[in-house]
Amino acid sequence: MFYRSAAVTRTYRLLCSHDSRHLARRVSTAANAVSDGTSAASGGTSTPLDGASAIEKAVTRSGKRRHLIFNNRNGPSLQHFLAQPQREPGAAANAAEPDEVPYMAVSDWGQGRKYYVEVYGCQMNVSDTEILMAVLNKAGYLRTMDAADADVVFLMTCAIREKAEDRIWSRLAQLKAQRTKTRPERAPMVGVLGCMAERLKERLLEADKLVDVVCGPDAYRSLPRLLSLRAMSADGVANVMLSADETYADITPVRLDANRISVHLSVMRGCNNMCSFCIVPFTRGTERSRDIDSIVEEVRVLSQQGIREVTLLGQNVNSYRDTSQSGAFETQGYGADLSRGFSTIYRRKEGGRRFAELLHRVAQVDPEMRVRFTSPHPKDFPDELLYVIRDNANVCRNIHLPLQSGSTSCLERMRRGYSREAFLDLVRHIRKVIPDVTFSTDVIAGFCGETEAEHADTVGVMREVGFDMAFMFAYSMRERTHAHRKFQDDVPADAKARRLQEIIDTFHVTARKRNQRFVGTQGLVLYEGLTKRHARPFGSDDHGHKVFLNGSALADLKPGDYVRVFIDSATSASLSATAIEKTTLSAYYQQFPQPEFGVA
């Protein structure tokens, strides 16, 4: 029997600063398999080495440097943690435990060092960055707003489309040039974080010394230790372990902009939907939800800090399912049904608190705080959720309803779990329950095998629904997805571009027409300040529109104030209005109940 070193398990727990049972098992298994002098049978002992020489020996046994990568497939081996053992003559047969973990002495490498972070991609990356900053600040790092002054430069990345990754590769080349030409004597480390980190870990570390540290979305707690390891001469270090339970619920985020009056609050992570075009389940793992107590408490704290708008955030936010034992809320057990006519490719779990209950609890915290949520899936809109939106004045009347395609056959290839008819029925049903609702959407042009008839179906749905906002993109094949394994990216680039432009043109025509219904009406706007480019006063309304403001009442406003406005004009993307008077959310809707425009 081989000796199972307690130091190995202890080392990884220190590395990640939290208990990761999955990797601990891998490390323990590696320890059992070791036979190079650390086993009780061989009677070997080890001699403590200084941190740098320990890592140097661990990574150079083959005669060249090796990257240190932690992931779900192969995990770490024992050589990542222990130096080459040296036997002492006459040592006892059971004296095999090392005296210390060699590289733990440098765990304070970050004390006083400065980091700079650039954020690319979705709002989840913004939320992750704020969690990351909390971890780094606690470890003694200091944030700088000047990349030239940083000891570490981080790129929080997106992998959803090829263009997003191309931007990161270009930025990494720029950083390398700056490191070698302008700061060769004090070149900063470069870290790649987020979805691209998980997807391209080996390539990032091997790409001509562009990257020092790679850290995936579930491993931010380990980042201070990864930086310390890299400082001790490892060629490159990566932790891209995906977790089944990490939600960062116990970490209070450090806001990127302390002056903002609206924040995004992560309530769940990961996605189970496995849409054939989407890389998210492979870069962010399966769904897991924060407990309701921690979410409501964080919203309460945000309210006390003066935050006026909170957006509940998740890759599939309305599939939220909390199974924790709440100290304050009993499980009501409502809102678990799928939307009518929708299905999943995975087996859904029963029980727990669902999103309708969470949204209701959050809305009750502060009647003057607006509540939004993104990004939902159309399958998870039971009536109970619609009633919560309808019955709470501070829950915004804009629903993001990703279409992706308007063709039933294309939706089947995408594995979306609904047909064209089911989607349109859901839109009609939501408008019946919430007459003044507005919709935003996502649309993909040129998915694998898309025909001209299927494209025409998409354009037809966009005309019929009349979305108020839309995010529209040409399809970009992603490795590891179902589409990458099963289909061909066979729509020519020029056809994709043409179809995308037709979708964009259709959106602008319908959105401009729909927005005209607001002209001549009153509205409530949350004042946000001045635009960066032209210093125009602006805010946002209950329906998600950007509203540009004018009028003498602006003199009394500060960011975070609600203002009653009169809508003067509208485009496909925004409204223009005259500010009438400062008010409150509750007072406004008592005086002017939410309007009912009916089905357009």
XYZ file of C-alpha atoms in Angstrom, residues 2-394:
393
model
C 1.324 3.427 -0.897
C 1.238 6.342 1.508
C -1.426 8.986 0.820
C 0.252 12.311 1.523
C -1.976 14.672 3.497
C 0.177 17.524 2.200
C -1.024 16.902 -1.345
C -4.681 17.409 -0.466
C -3.761 20.304 1.795
C -1.778 21.931 -1.017
C -4.646 22.037 -3.467
C -7.053 23.340 -0.864
C -4.632 26.171 -0.187
C -4.167 26.729 -3.911
C -7.853 27.271 -4.544
C -8.721 28.726 -1.122
C -11.870 26.596 -1.085
C -12.772 22.909 -0.915
C -12.901 21.271 -4.350
C -13.731 17.662 -3.739
C -13.390 16.646 -7.376
C -9.784 17.770 -7.746
C -8.879 16.657 -4.221
C -9.841 13.120 -5.230
C -7.617 13.360 -8.301
C -4.698 14.627 -6.273
C -5.221 11.885 -3.680
C -5.297 9.239 -6.413
C -2.051 10.594 -7.856
C -0.497 10.366 -4.404
C -1.476 6.701 -4.116
C 0.181 5.938 -7.433
C 3.512 7.539 -6.598
C 6.472 5.153 -6.298
C 9.494 7.403 -6.577
C 10.523 7.380 -2.951
C 7.496 8.775 -1.150
C 5.853 5.410 -0.372
C 5.915 3.718 2.977
C 7.093 0.513 1.293
C 10.191 2.173 -0.126
C 10.995 3.801 3.162
C 11.690 7.145 1.502
C 11.601 10.612 3.027
C 11.613 14.011 1.427
C 13.697 17.059 2.141
C 12.049 20.495 2.087
C 13.241 22.683 -0.778
C 12.852 26.389 -1.368
C 9.840 27.319 -3.486
C 11.635 28.193 -6.723
C 13.806 25.079 -6.825
C 10.811 22.889 -5.944
C 8.794 24.157 -8.883
C 11.870 24.087 -11.132
C 12.408 20.394 -10.395
C 8.703 19.626 -10.719
C 8.402 21.102 -14.190
C 11.798 20.228 -15.740
C 12.181 16.487 -15.240
C 11.782 15.926 -18.966
C 14.510 18.466 -19.715
C 12.209 21.350 -20.665
C 9.662 23.587 -19.028
C 6.095 22.328 -18.739
C 2.873 24.217 -18.246
C 0.904 23.642 -15.062
C -2.754 23.053 -15.980
C -5.653 22.073 -13.726
C -8.766 20.893 -15.563
C -11.617 18.391 -15.312
C -10.164 15.844 -17.711
C -6.709 15.045 -16.417
C -6.275 17.024 -13.194
C -2.884 17.650 -11.578
C -0.280 14.991 -11.062
C 1.784 14.698 -7.916
C 4.787 16.302 -9.601
C 2.839 19.558 -9.713
C 2.963 19.686 -5.925
C 6.065 17.866 -4.624
C 9.731 18.235 -5.458
C 11.886 15.217 -6.312
C 12.232 13.416 -2.971
C 15.660 12.733 -1.494
C 16.241 9.797 0.808
C 18.055 10.135 4.073
C 20.155 7.193 5.242
C 18.563 5.309 8.098
C 15.218 7.070 7.821
C 12.229 5.344 9.380
C 9.992 3.450 6.981
C 6.914 5.526 7.873
C 8.563 8.969 7.827
C 7.310 9.881 4.357
C 5.353 13.114 4.958
C 7.070 16.291 3.727
C 7.718 18.937 6.361
C 6.158 21.699 4.293
C 4.592 22.461 0.961
C 7.557 24.051 -0.832
C 5.835 26.882 -2.706
C 3.363 28.059 -0.056
C 5.963 30.521 1.241
C 5.259 32.814 -1.720
C 1.476 32.920 -1.333
C 1.738 36.639 -0.504
C 3.406 37.526 -3.840
C 0.560 39.878 -4.675
C 0.845 42.075 -1.593
C 0.893 45.668 -2.851
C 1.134 44.710 -6.528
C -1.163 46.403 -9.036
C -3.578 44.819 -11.501
C -5.419 46.212 -14.506
C -8.468 44.507 -16.023
C -10.178 44.830 -19.408
C -13.661 43.347 -19.812
C -14.991 41.921 -23.090
C -18.325 40.267 -23.824
C -21.530 39.862 -21.871
C -22.816 41.234 -18.560
C -21.879 37.941 -16.888
C -18.255 38.849 -17.584
C -18.807 42.202 -15.876
C -20.245 40.368 -12.870
C -17.350 37.896 -12.863
C -14.862 40.759 -12.988
C -16.397 42.288 -9.877
C -16.045 38.927 -8.100
C -12.470 38.631 -9.334
C -11.626 42.089 -7.993
C -12.938 41.132 -4.562
C -10.681 38.046 -4.543
C -7.609 40.003 -5.649
C -8.196 42.892 -3.256
C -8.458 40.490 -0.341
C -5.139 38.954 -1.387
C -3.434 42.351 -1.180
C -3.540 43.437 -4.817
C -4.421 47.011 -5.773
C -6.434 48.006 -8.830
C -4.936 50.548 -11.206
C -6.747 52.325 -14.024
C -3.513 52.597 -16.058
C -2.266 49.463 -17.823
C 1.239 50.935 -17.995
C 1.378 50.968 -14.201
C 0.203 47.363 -13.715
C 2.152 44.343 -12.501
C -0.585 42.107 -13.926
C -2.897 42.781 -16.879
C -6.072 40.690 -17.065
C -8.356 40.206 -20.064
C -11.856 38.957 -19.146
C -12.806 37.198 -22.367
C -15.776 35.956 -24.388
C -15.860 32.859 -26.615
C -19.394 33.089 -27.992
C -18.234 34.125 -31.492
C -15.006 33.959 -33.464
C -14.810 37.739 -33.785
C -14.767 38.078 -29.990
C -11.788 35.720 -29.773
C -9.979 37.502 -32.630
C -10.123 40.725 -30.615
C -8.398 39.016 -27.704
C -5.610 37.546 -29.854
C -5.005 41.002 -31.318
C -4.901 42.577 -27.858
C -2.486 39.906 -26.603
C -0.114 40.695 -29.482
C -0.270 44.383 -28.541
C 0.514 43.580 -24.915
C 3.492 41.441 -25.928
C 4.909 44.282 -28.017
C 4.472 46.690 -25.126
C 6.122 44.276 -22.705
C 9.189 43.701 -24.872
C 9.672 47.264 -26.153
C 8.474 49.678 -23.499
C 8.859 47.761 -20.235
C 11.434 44.992 -20.714
C 12.858 45.553 -17.228
C 9.464 45.271 -15.505
C 7.219 43.415 -17.897
C 3.765 42.747 -16.419
C 2.242 39.302 -16.273
C -0.713 38.745 -18.603
C -3.724 36.722 -17.515
C -6.603 35.492 -19.682
C -9.840 34.867 -17.788
C -13.389 33.761 -18.582
C -14.858 31.622 -21.348
C -11.959 31.853 -23.804
C -9.629 30.772 -20.994
C -11.502 27.503 -20.544
C -11.927 26.857 -24.260
C -8.358 27.553 -25.443
C -6.238 26.959 -22.354
C -3.368 25.002 -23.974
C -3.225 27.208 -27.055
C -3.106 30.352 -24.942
C -0.168 29.117 -22.877
C 1.745 27.847 -25.902
C 1.200 30.926 -28.078
C 4.669 32.464 -28.199
C 4.733 33.529 -24.534
C 1.676 35.744 -24.909
C 0.020 34.588 -21.680
C 1.320 33.768 -18.193
C -1.848 32.731 -16.351
C -5.136 31.251 -17.589
C -8.126 31.066 -15.251
C -11.613 29.749 -16.038
C -14.973 31.089 -14.786
C -15.202 28.713 -11.803
C -11.620 29.137 -10.579
C -11.286 32.813 -9.647
C -10.684 31.972 -5.993
C -7.431 30.256 -7.025
C -6.060 33.208 -8.992
C -3.765 34.652 -6.263
C -2.103 31.216 -5.911
C -1.804 30.825 -9.681
C -0.030 34.167 -9.909
C 2.336 33.112 -7.116
C 3.126 29.872 -8.934
C 3.831 31.747 -12.155
C 6.127 34.142 -10.285
C 8.170 31.130 -9.159
C 9.280 30.239 -12.694
C 6.600 27.918 -14.070
C 6.254 28.595 -17.799
C 2.511 29.057 -17.642
C -0.202 28.218 -15.137
C -3.867 27.446 -15.740
C -6.867 26.453 -13.648
C -9.926 25.803 -15.773
C -11.725 23.373 -13.472
C -15.493 23.507 -13.939
C -17.477 23.207 -10.725
C -20.846 21.641 -10.015
C -21.538 23.948 -7.087
C -19.482 27.168 -7.307
C -21.713 30.276 -7.242
C -19.442 32.750 -5.370
C -22.427 33.431 -3.116
C -20.186 34.289 -0.157
C -18.169 36.929 -2.052
C -19.290 40.550 -2.015
C -18.424 41.966 -5.469
C -16.279 45.079 -5.843
C -18.098 47.268 -8.351
C -16.201 48.325 -11.470
C -17.897 51.721 -11.254
C -18.660 52.750 -7.693
C -20.832 55.632 -8.956
C -23.307 53.539 -10.948
C -26.911 53.489 -9.801
C -27.682 50.142 -11.479
C -25.924 46.796 -10.976
C -26.045 43.233 -12.282
C -26.396 40.547 -9.626
C -25.508 36.955 -10.507
C -28.139 34.510 -9.190
C -27.167 31.342 -11.084
C -24.347 30.075 -13.282
C -24.024 27.601 -16.138
C -26.553 26.204 -18.593
C -28.139 22.781 -19.216
C -29.871 23.546 -22.516
C -27.100 22.354 -24.854
C -28.317 24.321 -27.869
C -26.336 23.027 -30.818
C -24.749 26.398 -31.667
C -23.753 27.398 -28.121
C -20.415 27.019 -26.353
C -21.659 28.201 -22.919
C -22.314 24.761 -21.334
C -18.727 23.789 -22.213
C -17.108 26.971 -20.895
C -19.312 27.626 -17.855
C -20.575 24.189 -16.905
C -23.961 22.989 -15.709
C -26.610 25.046 -13.944
C -26.325 25.805 -10.236
C -28.205 28.470 -8.314
C -27.357 30.716 -5.389
C -29.457 30.334 -2.273
C -32.340 32.783 -2.007
C -31.208 34.129 1.384
C -27.868 35.396 0.045
C -29.520 37.007 -2.991
C -32.221 38.845 -1.030
C -29.665 40.008 1.528
C -27.374 41.346 -1.213
C -30.302 43.215 -2.780
C -31.117 44.682 0.630
C -27.526 45.902 1.016
C -27.564 47.373 -2.499
C -30.765 49.246 -1.654
C -29.127 50.718 1.460
C -26.191 51.821 -0.718
C -28.538 53.802 -2.970
C -28.684 51.417 -5.946
C -31.886 52.134 -7.904
C -31.900 49.240 -10.380
C -30.772 45.627 -10.093
C -30.658 43.102 -12.929
C -30.792 39.448 -11.897
C -28.237 37.656 -14.015
C -27.722 34.113 -15.271
C -26.971 32.193 -18.461
C -30.503 30.774 -18.221
C -31.747 32.971 -15.419
C -35.386 31.878 -15.360
C -34.427 28.229 -14.841
C -33.255 29.252 -11.349
C -33.793 26.454 -8.835
C -32.731 26.830 -5.196
C -32.827 23.685 -3.062
C -31.157 25.166 0.022
C -32.683 25.314 3.482
C -33.759 28.941 3.791
C -33.705 30.612 7.163
C -36.281 33.190 6.096
C -38.402 31.850 3.222
C -40.484 28.731 3.009
C -40.585 27.047 -0.371
C -43.854 28.026 -2.032
C -43.468 25.493 -4.830
C -44.849 27.573 -7.693
C -43.495 28.493 -11.114
C -41.933 25.121 -12.017
C -43.854 24.449 -15.240
C -42.459 24.943 -18.733
C -44.037 27.370 -21.178
C -46.833 25.753 -23.177
C -45.519 23.852 -26.185
C -41.875 23.885 -25.048
C -39.583 21.003 -24.106
C -36.009 20.247 -23.002
C -33.429 17.706 -24.169
C -32.387 17.060 -20.575
C -34.308 15.616 -17.641
C -35.584 18.455 -15.467
C -35.278 18.210 -11.699
C -38.240 18.691 -9.413
C -38.562 20.712 -6.228
C -36.870 23.836 -4.958
C -37.657 27.517 -5.222
C -38.118 28.678 -8.795
C -37.449 31.986 -10.475
C -40.975 33.326 -9.978
C -40.542 33.084 -6.220
C -37.074 34.646 -6.323
C -38.277 37.569 -8.455
C -41.196 38.151 -6.111
C -38.945 38.167 -3.030
C -36.449 40.539 -4.629
C -39.218 42.930 -5.727
C -40.462 43.154 -2.133
C -37.116 44.401 -0.769
C -37.495 47.994 -1.967
C -40.526 49.312 -3.915
C -38.304 52.139 -5.226
C -35.727 49.778 -6.759
C -36.410 48.645 -10.322
C -35.811 44.951 -11.046
C -34.858 43.403 -14.385
C -33.536 39.972 -15.361
C -31.464 38.485 -18.162
C -30.871 36.243 -20.014
C -33.913 33.951 -19.971
C -34.922 31.034 -22.159
C -38.448 31.073 -23.687
C -39.173 27.622 -22.247
C -39.154 28.929 -18.638
C -42.059 31.413 -18.632
C -44.827 29.778 -16.571
C -47.898 31.860 -15.759
C -46.720 32.372 -12.170
C -43.682 34.280 -13.448
C -45.829 36.435 -15.724
C -48.114 37.284 -12.793
C -45.129 38.416 -10.699
C -44.061 40.770 -13.492
C -47.621 42.049 -13.938
C -48.373 42.578 -10.239
C -45.176 44.344 -9.127
C -44.794 47.896 -10.386
C -41.025 47.868 -9.831
